[in-house]
Tab-separated table of C-alpha atoms in Angstrom:
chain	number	residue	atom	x	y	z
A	36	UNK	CA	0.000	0.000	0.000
A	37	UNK	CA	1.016	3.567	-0.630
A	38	UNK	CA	2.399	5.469	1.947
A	39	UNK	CA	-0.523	8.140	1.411
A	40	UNK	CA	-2.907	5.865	2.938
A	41	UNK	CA	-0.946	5.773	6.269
A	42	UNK	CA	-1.392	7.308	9.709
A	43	UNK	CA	-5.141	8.720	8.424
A	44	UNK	CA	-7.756	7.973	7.346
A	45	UNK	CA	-8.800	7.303	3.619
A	46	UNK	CA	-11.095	10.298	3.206
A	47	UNK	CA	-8.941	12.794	4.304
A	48	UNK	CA	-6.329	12.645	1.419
A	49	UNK	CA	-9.547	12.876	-0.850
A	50	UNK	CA	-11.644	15.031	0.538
A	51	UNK	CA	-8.852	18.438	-0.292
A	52	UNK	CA	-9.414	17.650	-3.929
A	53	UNK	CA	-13.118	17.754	-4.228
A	54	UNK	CA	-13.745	21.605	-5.351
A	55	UNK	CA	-11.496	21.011	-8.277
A	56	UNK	CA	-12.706	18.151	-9.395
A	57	UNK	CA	-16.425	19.042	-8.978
A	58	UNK	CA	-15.223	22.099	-11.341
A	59	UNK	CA	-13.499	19.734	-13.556
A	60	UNK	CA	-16.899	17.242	-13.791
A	61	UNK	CA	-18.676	20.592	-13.991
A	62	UNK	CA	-16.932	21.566	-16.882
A	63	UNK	CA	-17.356	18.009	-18.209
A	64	UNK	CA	-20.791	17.806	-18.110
A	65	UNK	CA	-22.434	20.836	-17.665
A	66	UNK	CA	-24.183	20.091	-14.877
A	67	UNK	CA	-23.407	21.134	-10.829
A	68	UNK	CA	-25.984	17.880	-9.672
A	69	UNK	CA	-24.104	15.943	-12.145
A	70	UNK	CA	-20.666	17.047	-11.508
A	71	UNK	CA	-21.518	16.403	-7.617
A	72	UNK	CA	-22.834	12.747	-8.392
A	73	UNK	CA	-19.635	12.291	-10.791
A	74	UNK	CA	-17.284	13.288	-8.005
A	75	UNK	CA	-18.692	11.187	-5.147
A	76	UNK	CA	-18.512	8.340	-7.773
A	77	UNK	CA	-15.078	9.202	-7.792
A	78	UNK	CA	-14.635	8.928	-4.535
A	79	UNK	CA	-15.924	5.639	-3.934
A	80	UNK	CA	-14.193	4.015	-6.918
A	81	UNK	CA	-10.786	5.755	-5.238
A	82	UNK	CA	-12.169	4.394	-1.611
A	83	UNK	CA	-12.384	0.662	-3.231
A	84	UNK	CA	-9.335	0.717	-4.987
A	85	UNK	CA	-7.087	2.592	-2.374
A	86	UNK	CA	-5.068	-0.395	-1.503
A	87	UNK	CA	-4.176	-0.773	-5.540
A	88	UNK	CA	-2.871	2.718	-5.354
A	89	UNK	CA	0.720	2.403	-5.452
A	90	UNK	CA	1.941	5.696	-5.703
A	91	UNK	CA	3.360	5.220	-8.964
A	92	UNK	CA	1.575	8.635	-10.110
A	93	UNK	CA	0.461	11.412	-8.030
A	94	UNK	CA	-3.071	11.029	-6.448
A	95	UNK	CA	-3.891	13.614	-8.094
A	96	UNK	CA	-3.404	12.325	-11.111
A	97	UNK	CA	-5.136	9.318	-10.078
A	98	UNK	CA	-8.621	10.810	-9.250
A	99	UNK	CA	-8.304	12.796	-12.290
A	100	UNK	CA	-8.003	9.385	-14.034
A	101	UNK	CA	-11.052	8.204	-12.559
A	102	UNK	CA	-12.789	11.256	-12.695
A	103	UNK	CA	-12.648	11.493	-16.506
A	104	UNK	CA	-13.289	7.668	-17.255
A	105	UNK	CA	-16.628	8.603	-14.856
A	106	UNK	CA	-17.217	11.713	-16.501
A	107	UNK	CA	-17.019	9.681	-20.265
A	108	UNK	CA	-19.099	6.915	-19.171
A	109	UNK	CA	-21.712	9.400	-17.979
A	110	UNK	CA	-21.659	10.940	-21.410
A	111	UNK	CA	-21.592	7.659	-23.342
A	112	UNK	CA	-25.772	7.744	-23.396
A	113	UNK	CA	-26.094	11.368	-22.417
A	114	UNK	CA	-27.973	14.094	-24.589
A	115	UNK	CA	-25.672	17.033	-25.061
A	116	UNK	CA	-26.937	19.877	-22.415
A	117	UNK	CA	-27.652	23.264	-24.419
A	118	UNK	CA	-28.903	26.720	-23.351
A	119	UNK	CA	-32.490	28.106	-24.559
A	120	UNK	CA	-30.549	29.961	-27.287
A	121	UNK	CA	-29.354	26.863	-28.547
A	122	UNK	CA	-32.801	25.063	-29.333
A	123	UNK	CA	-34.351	27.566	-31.998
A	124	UNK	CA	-34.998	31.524	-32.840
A	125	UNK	CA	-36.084	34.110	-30.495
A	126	UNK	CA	-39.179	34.473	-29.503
A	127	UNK	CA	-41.558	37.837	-29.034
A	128	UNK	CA	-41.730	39.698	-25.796
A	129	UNK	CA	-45.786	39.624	-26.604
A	130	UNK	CA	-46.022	35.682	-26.090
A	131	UNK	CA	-48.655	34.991	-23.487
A	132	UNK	CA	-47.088	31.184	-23.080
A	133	UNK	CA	-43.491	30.277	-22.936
A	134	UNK	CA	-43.646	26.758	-23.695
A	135	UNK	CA	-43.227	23.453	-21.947
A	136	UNK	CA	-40.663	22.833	-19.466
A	137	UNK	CA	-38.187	20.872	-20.333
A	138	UNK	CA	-36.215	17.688	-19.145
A	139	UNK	CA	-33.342	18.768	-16.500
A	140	UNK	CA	-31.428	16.801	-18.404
A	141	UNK	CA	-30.967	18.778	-21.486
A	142	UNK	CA	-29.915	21.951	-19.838
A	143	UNK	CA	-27.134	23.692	-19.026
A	144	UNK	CA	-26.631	24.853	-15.494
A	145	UNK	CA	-25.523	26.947	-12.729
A	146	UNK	CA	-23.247	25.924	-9.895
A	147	UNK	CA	-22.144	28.237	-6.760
A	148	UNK	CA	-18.537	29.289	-7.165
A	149	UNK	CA	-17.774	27.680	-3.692
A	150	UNK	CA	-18.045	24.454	-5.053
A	151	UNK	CA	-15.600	24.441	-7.779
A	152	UNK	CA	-12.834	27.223	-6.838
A	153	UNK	CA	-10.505	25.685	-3.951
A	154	UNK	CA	-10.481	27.578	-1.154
A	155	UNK	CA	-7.384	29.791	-0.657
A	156	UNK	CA	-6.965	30.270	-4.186
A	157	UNK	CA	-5.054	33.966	-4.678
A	158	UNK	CA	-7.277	36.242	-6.588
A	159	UNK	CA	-5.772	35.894	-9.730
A	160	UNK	CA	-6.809	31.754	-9.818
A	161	UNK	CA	-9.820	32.737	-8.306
A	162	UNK	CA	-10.642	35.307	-11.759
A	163	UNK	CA	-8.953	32.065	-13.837
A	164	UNK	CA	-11.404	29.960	-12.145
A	165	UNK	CA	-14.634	32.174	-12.767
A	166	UNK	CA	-13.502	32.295	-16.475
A	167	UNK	CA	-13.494	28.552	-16.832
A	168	UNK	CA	-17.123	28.122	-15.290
A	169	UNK	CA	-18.715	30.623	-17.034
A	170	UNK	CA	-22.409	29.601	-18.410
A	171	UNK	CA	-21.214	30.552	-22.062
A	172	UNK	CA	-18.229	28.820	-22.003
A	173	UNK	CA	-19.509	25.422	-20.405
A	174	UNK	CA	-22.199	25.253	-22.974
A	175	UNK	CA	-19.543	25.662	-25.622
A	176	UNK	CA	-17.532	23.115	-24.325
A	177	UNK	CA	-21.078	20.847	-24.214
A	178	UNK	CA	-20.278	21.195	-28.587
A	179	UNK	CA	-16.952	19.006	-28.026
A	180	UNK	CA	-17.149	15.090	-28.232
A	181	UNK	CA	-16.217	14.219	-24.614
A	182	UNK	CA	-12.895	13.080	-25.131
A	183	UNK	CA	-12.008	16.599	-27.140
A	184	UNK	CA	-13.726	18.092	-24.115
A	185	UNK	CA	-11.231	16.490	-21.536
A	186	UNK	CA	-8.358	17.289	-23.298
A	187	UNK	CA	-9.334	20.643	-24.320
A	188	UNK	CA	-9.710	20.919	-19.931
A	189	UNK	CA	-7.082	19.638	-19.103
A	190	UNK	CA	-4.319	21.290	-21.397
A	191	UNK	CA	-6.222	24.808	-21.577
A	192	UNK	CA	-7.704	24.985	-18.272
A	193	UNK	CA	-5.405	22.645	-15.737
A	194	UNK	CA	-2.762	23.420	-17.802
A	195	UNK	CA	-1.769	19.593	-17.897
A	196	UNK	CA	1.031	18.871	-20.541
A	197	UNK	CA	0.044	16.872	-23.607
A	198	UNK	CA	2.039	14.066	-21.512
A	199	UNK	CA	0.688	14.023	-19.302
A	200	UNK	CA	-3.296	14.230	-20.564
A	201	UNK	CA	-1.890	11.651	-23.048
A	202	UNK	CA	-0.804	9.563	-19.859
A	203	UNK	CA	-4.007	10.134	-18.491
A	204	UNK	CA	-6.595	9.266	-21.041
A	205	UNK	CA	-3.860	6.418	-22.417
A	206	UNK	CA	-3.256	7.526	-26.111
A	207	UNK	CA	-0.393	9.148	-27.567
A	208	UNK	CA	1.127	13.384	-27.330
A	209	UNK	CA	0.205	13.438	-30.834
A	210	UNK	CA	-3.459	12.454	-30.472
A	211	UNK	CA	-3.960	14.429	-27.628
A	212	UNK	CA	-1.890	17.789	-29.783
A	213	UNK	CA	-4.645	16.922	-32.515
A	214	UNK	CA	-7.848	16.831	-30.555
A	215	UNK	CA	-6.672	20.017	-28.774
A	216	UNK	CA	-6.162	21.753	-32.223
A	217	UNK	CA	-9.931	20.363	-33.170
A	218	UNK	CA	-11.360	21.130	-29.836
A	219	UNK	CA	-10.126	24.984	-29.709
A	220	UNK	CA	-11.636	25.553	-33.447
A	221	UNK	CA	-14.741	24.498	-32.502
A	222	UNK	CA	-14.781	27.248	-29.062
A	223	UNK	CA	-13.238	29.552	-31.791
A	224	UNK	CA	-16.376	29.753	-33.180
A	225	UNK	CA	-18.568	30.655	-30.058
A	226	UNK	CA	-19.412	33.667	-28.640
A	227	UNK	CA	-18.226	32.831	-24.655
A	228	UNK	CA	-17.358	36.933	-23.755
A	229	UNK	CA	-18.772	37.856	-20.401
A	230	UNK	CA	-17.281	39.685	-18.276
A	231	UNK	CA	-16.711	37.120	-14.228
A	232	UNK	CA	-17.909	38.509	-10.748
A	233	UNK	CA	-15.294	41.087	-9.797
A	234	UNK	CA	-16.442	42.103	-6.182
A	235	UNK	CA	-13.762	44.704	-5.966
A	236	UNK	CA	-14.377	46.493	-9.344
A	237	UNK	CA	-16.173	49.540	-9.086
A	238	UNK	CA	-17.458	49.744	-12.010
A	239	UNK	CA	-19.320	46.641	-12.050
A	240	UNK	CA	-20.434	47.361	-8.218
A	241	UNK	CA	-22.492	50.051	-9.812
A	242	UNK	CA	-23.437	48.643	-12.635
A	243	UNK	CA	-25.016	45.980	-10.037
A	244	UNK	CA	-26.387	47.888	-7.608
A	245	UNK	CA	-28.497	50.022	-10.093
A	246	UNK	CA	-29.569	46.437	-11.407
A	247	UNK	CA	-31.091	45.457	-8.131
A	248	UNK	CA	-32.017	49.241	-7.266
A	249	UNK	CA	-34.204	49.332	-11.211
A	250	UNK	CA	-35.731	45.491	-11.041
A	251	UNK	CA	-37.154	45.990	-7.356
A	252	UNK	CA	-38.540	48.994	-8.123
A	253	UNK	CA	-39.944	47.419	-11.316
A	254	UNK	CA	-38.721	50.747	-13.198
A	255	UNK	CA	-38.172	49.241	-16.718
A	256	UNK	CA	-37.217	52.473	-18.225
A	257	UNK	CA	-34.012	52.385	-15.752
A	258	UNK	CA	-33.691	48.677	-16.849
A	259	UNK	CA	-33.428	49.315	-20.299
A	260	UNK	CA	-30.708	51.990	-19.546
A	261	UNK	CA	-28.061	48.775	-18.400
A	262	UNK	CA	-28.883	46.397	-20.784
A	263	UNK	CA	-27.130	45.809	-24.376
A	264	UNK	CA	-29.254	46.825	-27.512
A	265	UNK	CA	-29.019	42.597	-28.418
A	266	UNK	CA	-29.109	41.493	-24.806
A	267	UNK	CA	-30.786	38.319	-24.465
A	268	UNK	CA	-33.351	37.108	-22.076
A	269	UNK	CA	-33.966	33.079	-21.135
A	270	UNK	CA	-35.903	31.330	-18.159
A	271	UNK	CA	-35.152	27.061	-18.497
A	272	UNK	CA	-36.747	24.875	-17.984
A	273	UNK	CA	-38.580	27.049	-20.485
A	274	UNK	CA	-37.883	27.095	-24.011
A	275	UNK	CA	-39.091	30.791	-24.610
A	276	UNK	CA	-35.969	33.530	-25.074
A	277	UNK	CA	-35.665	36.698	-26.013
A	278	UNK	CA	-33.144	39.121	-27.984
A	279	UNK	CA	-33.222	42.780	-27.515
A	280	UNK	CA	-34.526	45.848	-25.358
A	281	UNK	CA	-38.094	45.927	-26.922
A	282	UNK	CA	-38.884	42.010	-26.507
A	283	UNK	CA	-37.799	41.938	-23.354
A	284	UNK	CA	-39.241	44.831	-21.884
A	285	UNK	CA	-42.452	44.061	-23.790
A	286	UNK	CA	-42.346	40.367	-22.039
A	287	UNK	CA	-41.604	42.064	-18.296
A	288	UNK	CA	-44.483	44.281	-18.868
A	289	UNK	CA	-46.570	41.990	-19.585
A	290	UNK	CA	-46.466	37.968	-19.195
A	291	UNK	CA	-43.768	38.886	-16.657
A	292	UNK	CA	-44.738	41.709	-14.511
A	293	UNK	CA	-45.619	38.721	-11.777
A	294	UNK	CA	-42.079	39.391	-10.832
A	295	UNK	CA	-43.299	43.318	-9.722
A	296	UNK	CA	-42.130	43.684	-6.001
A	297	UNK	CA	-39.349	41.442	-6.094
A	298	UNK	CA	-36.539	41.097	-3.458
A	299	UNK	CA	-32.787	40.221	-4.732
A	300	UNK	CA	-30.488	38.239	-2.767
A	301	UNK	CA	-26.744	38.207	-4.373
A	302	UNK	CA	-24.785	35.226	-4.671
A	303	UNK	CA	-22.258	34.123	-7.311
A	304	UNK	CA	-22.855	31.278	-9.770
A	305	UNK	CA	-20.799	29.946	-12.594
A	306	UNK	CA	-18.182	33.320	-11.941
A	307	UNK	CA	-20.712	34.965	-12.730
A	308	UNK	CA	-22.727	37.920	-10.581
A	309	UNK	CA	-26.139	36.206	-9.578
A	310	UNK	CA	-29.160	37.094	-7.482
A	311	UNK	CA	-32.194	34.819	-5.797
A	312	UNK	CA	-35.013	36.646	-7.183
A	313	UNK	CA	-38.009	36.335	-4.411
A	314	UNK	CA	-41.908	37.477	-5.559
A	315	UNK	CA	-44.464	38.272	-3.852
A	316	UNK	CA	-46.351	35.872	-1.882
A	317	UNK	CA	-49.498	34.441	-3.083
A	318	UNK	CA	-50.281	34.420	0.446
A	319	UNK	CA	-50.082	38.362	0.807
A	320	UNK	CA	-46.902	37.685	3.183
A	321	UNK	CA	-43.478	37.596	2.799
A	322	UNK	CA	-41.648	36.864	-0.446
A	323	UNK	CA	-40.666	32.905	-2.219
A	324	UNK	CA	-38.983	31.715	-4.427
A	325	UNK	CA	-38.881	32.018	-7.948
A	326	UNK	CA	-35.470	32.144	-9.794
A	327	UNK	CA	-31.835	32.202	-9.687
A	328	UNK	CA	-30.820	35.244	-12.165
A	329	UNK	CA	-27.331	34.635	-13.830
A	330	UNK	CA	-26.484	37.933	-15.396
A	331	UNK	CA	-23.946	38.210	-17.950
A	332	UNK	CA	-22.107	41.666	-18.340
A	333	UNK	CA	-20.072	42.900	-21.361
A	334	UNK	CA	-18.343	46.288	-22.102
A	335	UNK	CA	-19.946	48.047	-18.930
A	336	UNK	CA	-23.569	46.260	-19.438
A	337	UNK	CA	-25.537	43.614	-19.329
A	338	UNK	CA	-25.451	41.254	-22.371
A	339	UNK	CA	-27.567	38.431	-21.257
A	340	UNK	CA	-30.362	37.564	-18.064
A	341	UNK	CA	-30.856	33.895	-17.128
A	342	UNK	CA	-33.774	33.120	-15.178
A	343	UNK	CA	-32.807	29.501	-13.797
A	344	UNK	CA	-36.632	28.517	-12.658
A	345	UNK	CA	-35.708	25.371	-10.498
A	346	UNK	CA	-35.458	26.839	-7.151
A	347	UNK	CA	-36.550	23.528	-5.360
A	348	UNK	CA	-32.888	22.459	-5.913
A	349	UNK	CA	-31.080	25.388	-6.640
A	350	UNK	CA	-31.769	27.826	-3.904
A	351	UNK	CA	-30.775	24.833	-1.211
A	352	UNK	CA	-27.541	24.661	-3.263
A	353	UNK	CA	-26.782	27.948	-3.139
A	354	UNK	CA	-27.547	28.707	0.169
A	355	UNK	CA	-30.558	30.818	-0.202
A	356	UNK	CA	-33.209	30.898	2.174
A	357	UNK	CA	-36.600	28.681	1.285
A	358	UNK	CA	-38.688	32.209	1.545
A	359	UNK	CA	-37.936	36.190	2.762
A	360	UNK	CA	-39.949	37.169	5.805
């Protein structure tokens, strides 16, 4: 047996590498319920097989190993997770209906930044970190076959050598030089700008706090003041989105002026600067529930609004309160 495994227990040479590899699974499969299940997977396989472990490579590089042949075998049957924006053209801000939910399982998701970033990172990783989690550039990577995907990962973002990924996924430096070379043509071609959560840039600070100070008040004229001429406006599990200050005002105006009298509560999800958005309550007290807002932020305003509906298992992961007094 390995030394590693000596004088503690088991779990506590594991347990300091589950943030990164929840953000690597995360990465993997677009998913932060996935990427949880995936690493716990992990876990046990490493738990069963500890004794096997040698220490011929890191342990590290071990979990990693079973982390990605996890990862691939989740993907073998998998449907490849997309954003609204991905499934067909824009809809109007007039629609009365904004379709059928759809499956968890074909979306991609948030995840809070606490569960991917390692704690302690300096704040340069941390902004490195946020970059690699971002909601456009997961669902771009979701366009990669999965082995593409883990080497694209692991080189670009883990900054693995082609030895060692070649090591990992047990093919050659060449193979893994020519999926790279595929895999970054294929991001090449999508649009994954956004600008991460930067809590100590003043700019965006303001560019936040009119946010919350315009949506609670409902004043839509303000709203339309921060928001990009193309910005783009989604809500999954619904299919319904919308491009561009007139839709989107048109659809809070109407369909969506439910959300009048809202309370924000800021978190951070995907590197990204997020809110739970609380209505109203039916009951004529207090506020619950209804989305996790993921904004995205470009050149000094906000490019894109994502209204993740599932707050049964997304507020609990994030930490929010189930309902504002």
């Amino acid at each position: 047996m390995s030394d590693v495994a000596t004088g503690t227990s088991i779990e506590s040479h594991l347990e300091p590498y589950r943030s990164e590899l929840t953000g690597y699974c995360y990465r993997m499969l677009g998913s932060a319920f996935e990427a949880e299940d995936a690493v716990q997977d992990t876990f046990v396989r490493a738990w069963r097989n500890f004794e096997r472990f040698e220490g011929r490579s890191a342990l590290r590089t071990w979990l990693y190993r079973i982390a990605t042949n996890v990862c691939l075998t989740m993907l073998t049957s998998a449907q490849r997770r997309v954003r609204p924006m991905d499934l067909g053209p824009a809809g109007s801000g007039d629609a009365t209906h904004a379709g059928e939910p759809r499956p968890d399982e074909i979306w991609v998701g948030p995840v809070p930044d606490s569960r991917v970033l390692p704690e302690g990172s300096d704040p340069a990783e941390v902004i490195a970190g946020r970059e690699s989690v971002r909601l456009a550039f997961v669902a771009a990577l979701q366009h990669l076959p999965p082995r593409q995907r883990s080497v694209l990962i692991l080189r670009e973002v883990l900054a693995w050598s082609a030895q060692e990924v070649a090591d990992l996924l047990g093919t050659t430096v060449a193979s893994v030089n020519s999926a790279l070379q595929r895999a970054r043509a294929t991001l090449a071609a999508a649009d994954t700008t956004a600008d991460v959560y930067r809590p100590l840039d003043e700019e965006q600070k303001a560019l936040l706090a009119r946010y919350v100070k315009a949506f609670e008040a409902y004043d839509l004229t303000a709203l339309t003041t921060l928001l990009h001429e193309d910005a783009t406006l989604s809500m999954p599990p619904l299919p319904l989105w919308m491009r561009g200050h007139d839709d989107i005002l048109t659809w809070m105006g109407g369909t969506g002026c439910g959300c009048r009298g809202s309370r924000l509560v800021p978190v951070v999800a995907s590197g990204l600067p997020a809110f739970g958005q609380y209505r109203p309550s039916l009951s004529g007290s207090g506020h619950d529930p209804w989305a996790l807002i993921v904004l995205e932020i470009s050149g000094g305003r906000i490019a894109g609004v994502n209204n993740f509906l599932d707050t049964a298992r997304l507020f609990p992961l994030f930490g929010l309160p189930g309902r504002l007094e």
